[in-house]
Amino acid sequence: MIKKINKHSKMNVFSMLCLLTLSLFMVACDETPPRDPEMYIIPDGYIGTFHIVYNVTDGQPKKMQDGFRVYEIPENGVLLTQTGINSGWLDTKLIHFYYRKSNGELQDLTDRYTTRVANTPESRAENSTTIYGGGLGSAEYRFIPCVLVSKLFHIGTNKDILDGENHVELQNVDVIKNINCTGLEANSLYNPDLEP
């Protein structure tokens, strides 16, 4: 004897198939690969902004150490690197910042904020060195024929950050003015008649 499938059974089967399809889709979309853990090594006592500019042909080659992507920030606060953006998700516990002491040892910098610094007397009185930001962006300057993709951080006390201590805009750094744009996206704002 053949059983008739009633209307409710068809709806249940259809609902289950829809849920299964949706679940598989959500799992497939969550397959964003993790990015390399990151280590930022900053000159001892450096206060202010520091930048990492990506995909620069004559920049520093990619450096890895113990599974970490290493960014050694030079004294001028601008690292040009040949490597591309480190895309994907990453647990913040796998992003490390250090001061390199004169003897070569690394001093761990553990305080980090990704939000705005409060401009209050209490906040200004805090004396610990903190890393702020980590924003990724792109910039087009009229005196450079390519688009620059970079990440920006600030390091210092809350007072240093609020007062703009050693805050350096990327376009004001000499190394940027003579950058090799080979392989980088063309800049629609470029005007070769402007002095760098």
mmCIF file of C-alpha atoms in Angstrom:
data_model
loop_
_atom_site.group_PDB
_atom_site.id
_atom_site.type_symbol
_atom_site.label_atom_id
_atom_site.label_comp_id
_atom_site.label_asym_id
_atom_site.label_seq_id
_atom_site.Cartn_x
_atom_site.Cartn_y
_atom_site.Cartn_z
ATOM 1 C CA MET A 1 0.000 0.000 0.000
ATOM 2 C CA ILE A 2 1.378 3.398 -1.001
ATOM 3 C CA LYS A 3 1.049 6.117 1.572
ATOM 4 C CA LYS A 4 -0.030 9.504 0.436
ATOM 5 C CA ILE A 5 2.264 12.316 1.490
ATOM 6 C CA ASN A 6 0.165 14.985 3.011
ATOM 7 C CA LYS A 7 0.618 18.703 2.597
ATOM 8 C CA HIS A 8 2.246 19.136 6.046
ATOM 9 C CA SER A 9 4.869 16.462 5.364
ATOM 10 C CA LYS A 10 5.842 18.189 2.108
ATOM 11 C CA MET A 11 6.174 21.500 3.962
ATOM 12 C CA ASN A 12 8.364 19.882 6.644
ATOM 13 C CA VAL A 13 10.660 18.309 4.030
ATOM 14 C CA PHE A 14 10.869 21.609 2.140
ATOM 15 C CA SER A 15 11.616 23.529 5.368
ATOM 16 C CA MET A 16 14.341 21.056 6.331
ATOM 17 C CA LEU A 17 15.953 21.333 2.886
ATOM 18 C CA CYS A 18 15.879 25.135 3.101
ATOM 19 C CA LEU A 19 17.479 25.082 6.561
ATOM 20 C CA LEU A 20 20.146 22.627 5.407
ATOM 21 C CA THR A 21 20.945 24.758 2.347
ATOM 22 C CA LEU A 22 21.117 27.925 4.459
ATOM 23 C CA SER A 23 23.379 26.214 7.012
ATOM 24 C CA LEU A 24 25.747 24.977 4.298
ATOM 25 C CA PHE A 25 25.818 28.448 2.739
ATOM 26 C CA MET A 26 26.665 30.068 6.095
ATOM 27 C CA VAL A 27 29.471 27.574 6.746
ATOM 28 C CA ALA A 28 30.872 28.134 3.244
ATOM 29 C CA CYS A 29 30.830 31.919 3.739
ATOM 30 C CA ASP A 30 32.687 31.594 7.039
ATOM 31 C CA GLU A 31 35.707 30.019 5.368
ATOM 32 C CA THR A 32 37.683 33.265 5.444
ATOM 33 C CA PRO A 33 41.252 32.116 5.890
ATOM 34 C CA PRO A 34 43.069 33.413 8.952
ATOM 35 C CA ARG A 35 45.834 35.881 8.247
ATOM 36 C CA ASP A 36 49.400 35.581 9.436
ATOM 37 C CA PRO A 37 49.988 36.616 13.049
ATOM 38 C CA GLU A 38 51.710 40.018 13.130
ATOM 39 C CA MET A 39 54.686 41.455 14.997
ATOM 40 C CA TYR A 40 55.470 45.182 14.868
ATOM 41 C CA ILE A 41 58.968 46.177 16.005
ATOM 42 C CA ILE A 42 59.288 49.905 16.696
ATOM 43 C CA PRO A 43 62.486 51.878 17.473
ATOM 44 C CA ASP A 44 62.993 52.280 21.232
ATOM 45 C CA GLY A 45 61.189 55.328 22.600
ATOM 46 C CA TYR A 46 59.482 56.187 19.305
ATOM 47 C CA ILE A 47 56.395 58.366 19.880
ATOM 48 C CA GLY A 48 53.928 59.406 17.177
ATOM 49 C CA THR A 49 52.442 57.901 14.041
ATOM 50 C CA PHE A 50 53.881 55.024 12.085
ATOM 51 C CA HIS A 51 52.773 53.739 8.697
ATOM 52 C CA ILE A 52 53.148 50.507 6.709
ATOM 53 C CA VAL A 53 52.839 51.021 2.931
ATOM 54 C CA TYR A 54 52.100 47.778 1.032
ATOM 55 C CA ASN A 55 53.081 46.356 -2.379
ATOM 56 C CA VAL A 56 56.041 48.698 -2.949
ATOM 57 C CA THR A 57 58.436 47.115 -5.478
ATOM 58 C CA ASP A 58 61.598 48.449 -3.850
ATOM 59 C CA GLY A 59 60.284 48.112 -0.282
ATOM 60 C CA GLN A 60 61.452 45.641 2.361
ATOM 61 C CA PRO A 61 60.809 41.988 1.467
ATOM 62 C CA LYS A 62 58.309 39.957 3.496
ATOM 63 C CA LYS A 63 59.873 38.845 6.770
ATOM 64 C CA MET A 64 58.556 35.920 8.835
ATOM 65 C CA GLN A 65 59.695 34.851 12.300
ATOM 66 C CA ASP A 66 58.195 31.937 14.245
ATOM 67 C CA GLY A 67 55.057 32.071 12.062
ATOM 68 C CA PHE A 68 54.614 35.843 12.559
ATOM 69 C CA ARG A 69 54.719 38.412 9.780
ATOM 70 C CA VAL A 70 57.317 40.924 11.022
ATOM 71 C CA TYR A 71 57.117 44.661 10.333
ATOM 72 C CA GLU A 72 60.287 46.502 11.449
ATOM 73 C CA ILE A 73 59.419 50.189 11.568
ATOM 74 C CA PRO A 74 62.336 52.489 10.618
ATOM 75 C CA GLU A 75 63.290 55.676 12.504
ATOM 76 C CA ASN A 76 61.237 57.849 10.099
ATOM 77 C CA GLY A 77 58.046 55.929 11.025
ATOM 78 C CA VAL A 78 57.266 54.745 7.472
ATOM 79 C CA LEU A 79 57.872 51.143 6.419
ATOM 80 C CA LEU A 80 57.668 50.439 2.694
ATOM 81 C CA THR A 81 57.109 46.711 2.193
ATOM 82 C CA GLN A 82 56.956 44.502 -0.886
ATOM 83 C CA THR A 83 54.321 42.338 0.738
ATOM 84 C CA GLY A 84 50.601 42.753 0.206
ATOM 85 C CA ILE A 85 47.955 43.415 2.813
ATOM 86 C CA ASN A 86 47.647 40.685 5.418
ATOM 87 C CA SER A 87 43.952 39.899 4.787
ATOM 88 C CA GLY A 88 41.597 37.687 6.734
ATOM 89 C CA TRP A 89 40.578 37.526 10.363
ATOM 90 C CA LEU A 90 43.030 37.436 13.253
ATOM 91 C CA ASP A 91 42.639 37.138 17.003
ATOM 92 C CA THR A 92 44.076 40.312 18.566
ATOM 93 C CA LYS A 93 46.172 38.080 20.842
ATOM 94 C CA LEU A 94 48.215 37.291 17.723
ATOM 95 C CA ILE A 95 49.146 40.934 17.060
ATOM 96 C CA HIS A 96 52.253 41.923 19.026
ATOM 97 C CA PHE A 97 53.993 45.292 19.382
ATOM 98 C CA TYR A 98 57.539 45.789 20.692
ATOM 99 C CA TYR A 99 60.096 48.503 21.253
ATOM 100 C CA ARG A 100 63.553 47.350 20.110
ATOM 101 C CA LYS A 101 65.986 48.392 22.841
ATOM 102 C CA SER A 102 69.537 49.547 21.987
ATOM 103 C CA ASN A 103 70.886 46.130 23.065
ATOM 104 C CA GLY A 104 68.542 44.384 20.584
ATOM 105 C CA GLU A 105 66.099 43.089 23.193
ATOM 106 C CA LEU A 106 62.378 43.534 22.587
ATOM 107 C CA GLN A 107 60.160 45.293 25.142
ATOM 108 C CA ASP A 108 56.560 44.094 24.882
ATOM 109 C CA LEU A 109 53.961 46.858 24.466
ATOM 110 C CA THR A 110 50.702 45.358 25.684
ATOM 111 C CA ASP A 111 48.353 48.350 25.957
ATOM 112 C CA ARG A 112 46.296 48.832 22.805
ATOM 113 C CA TYR A 113 43.172 50.816 21.947
ATOM 114 C CA THR A 114 41.131 50.721 18.763
ATOM 115 C CA THR A 115 38.662 53.375 19.871
ATOM 116 C CA ARG A 116 38.893 57.110 20.427
ATOM 117 C CA VAL A 117 40.982 58.495 23.283
ATOM 118 C CA ALA A 118 38.939 60.488 25.789
ATOM 119 C CA ASN A 119 40.139 64.083 26.128
ATOM 120 C CA THR A 120 39.728 64.338 29.897
ATOM 121 C CA PRO A 121 42.181 65.337 32.657
ATOM 122 C CA GLU A 122 42.170 61.733 33.915
ATOM 123 C CA SER A 123 42.937 60.324 30.465
ATOM 124 C CA ARG A 124 45.702 62.888 29.849
ATOM 125 C CA ALA A 125 47.284 61.983 33.211
ATOM 126 C CA GLU A 126 47.717 58.307 32.261
ATOM 127 C CA ASN A 127 51.395 57.691 31.696
ATOM 128 C CA SER A 128 51.560 54.290 29.970
ATOM 129 C CA THR A 129 52.699 53.916 26.368
ATOM 130 C CA THR A 130 49.827 52.650 24.257
ATOM 131 C CA ILE A 131 49.272 51.635 20.639
ATOM 132 C CA TYR A 132 46.230 53.214 18.983
ATOM 133 C CA GLY A 133 44.553 52.472 15.690
ATOM 134 C CA GLY A 134 45.571 50.073 12.988
ATOM 135 C CA GLY A 135 43.344 51.482 10.290
ATOM 136 C CA LEU A 136 43.870 50.374 6.702
ATOM 137 C CA GLY A 137 43.301 52.813 3.882
ATOM 138 C CA SER A 138 44.335 54.000 0.458
ATOM 139 C CA ALA A 139 45.489 57.447 -0.598
ATOM 140 C CA GLU A 140 45.939 59.341 -3.837
ATOM 141 C CA TYR A 141 48.335 62.294 -3.759
ATOM 142 C CA ARG A 142 48.599 64.644 -6.735
ATOM 143 C CA PHE A 143 52.405 64.361 -6.817
ATOM 144 C CA ILE A 144 52.574 60.518 -6.959
ATOM 145 C CA PRO A 145 51.405 58.534 -10.029
ATOM 146 C CA CYS A 146 50.055 55.605 -7.970
ATOM 147 C CA VAL A 147 47.555 54.823 -5.211
ATOM 148 C CA LEU A 148 49.193 53.951 -1.888
ATOM 149 C CA VAL A 149 47.630 51.346 0.399
ATOM 150 C CA SER A 150 48.772 51.680 3.992
ATOM 151 C CA LYS A 151 48.052 50.967 7.633
ATOM 152 C CA LEU A 152 48.378 53.689 10.289
ATOM 153 C CA PHE A 153 49.105 53.397 14.012
ATOM 154 C CA HIS A 154 49.817 55.898 16.802
ATOM 155 C CA ILE A 155 52.074 55.153 19.746
ATOM 156 C CA GLY A 156 52.465 57.177 22.925
ATOM 157 C CA THR A 157 50.623 58.235 26.034
ATOM 158 C CA ASN A 158 47.062 59.501 25.781
ATOM 159 C CA LYS A 159 48.430 63.063 26.081
ATOM 160 C CA ASP A 160 50.901 62.420 23.208
ATOM 161 C CA ILE A 161 48.091 61.187 20.988
ATOM 162 C CA LEU A 162 45.667 63.981 21.900
ATOM 163 C CA ASP A 163 48.354 66.655 21.362
ATOM 164 C CA GLY A 164 49.442 65.165 18.017
ATOM 165 C CA GLU A 165 52.999 64.539 19.231
ATOM 166 C CA ASN A 166 55.110 63.573 16.184
ATOM 167 C CA HIS A 167 51.950 63.089 14.129
ATOM 168 C CA VAL A 168 53.267 62.662 10.600
ATOM 169 C CA GLU A 169 50.998 62.628 7.563
ATOM 170 C CA LEU A 170 52.155 60.100 4.985
ATOM 171 C CA GLN A 171 52.296 62.648 2.156
ATOM 172 C CA ASN A 172 54.830 64.727 4.139
ATOM 173 C CA VAL A 173 57.456 61.976 4.364
ATOM 174 C CA ASP A 174 60.284 62.298 1.805
ATOM 175 C CA VAL A 175 60.490 58.545 1.134
ATOM 176 C CA ILE A 176 56.910 58.655 -0.226
ATOM 177 C CA LYS A 177 57.639 61.469 -2.663
ATOM 178 C CA ASN A 178 60.084 59.301 -4.630
ATOM 179 C CA ILE A 179 58.296 55.956 -4.366
ATOM 180 C CA ASN A 180 58.608 53.420 -7.189
ATOM 181 C CA CYS A 181 55.024 52.933 -8.421
ATOM 182 C CA THR A 182 55.732 49.862 -10.571
ATOM 183 C CA GLY A 183 52.830 47.420 -10.203
ATOM 184 C CA LEU A 184 50.661 49.772 -8.142
ATOM 185 C CA GLU A 185 47.224 51.048 -9.158
ATOM 186 C CA ALA A 186 47.301 54.245 -11.232
ATOM 187 C CA ASN A 187 46.347 57.482 -9.489
ATOM 188 C CA SER A 188 43.673 59.475 -11.320
ATOM 189 C CA LEU A 189 44.610 62.639 -9.381
ATOM 190 C CA TYR A 190 48.269 62.586 -10.452
ATOM 191 C CA ASN A 191 49.601 65.848 -11.867
ATOM 192 C CA PRO A 192 53.216 65.506 -13.102
ATOM 193 C CA ASP A 193 53.600 69.303 -13.071
ATOM 194 C CA LEU A 194 53.391 69.427 -9.260
ATOM 195 C CA GLU A 195 56.642 69.483 -7.325
ATOM 196 C CA PRO A 196 56.948 66.625 -4.827
#
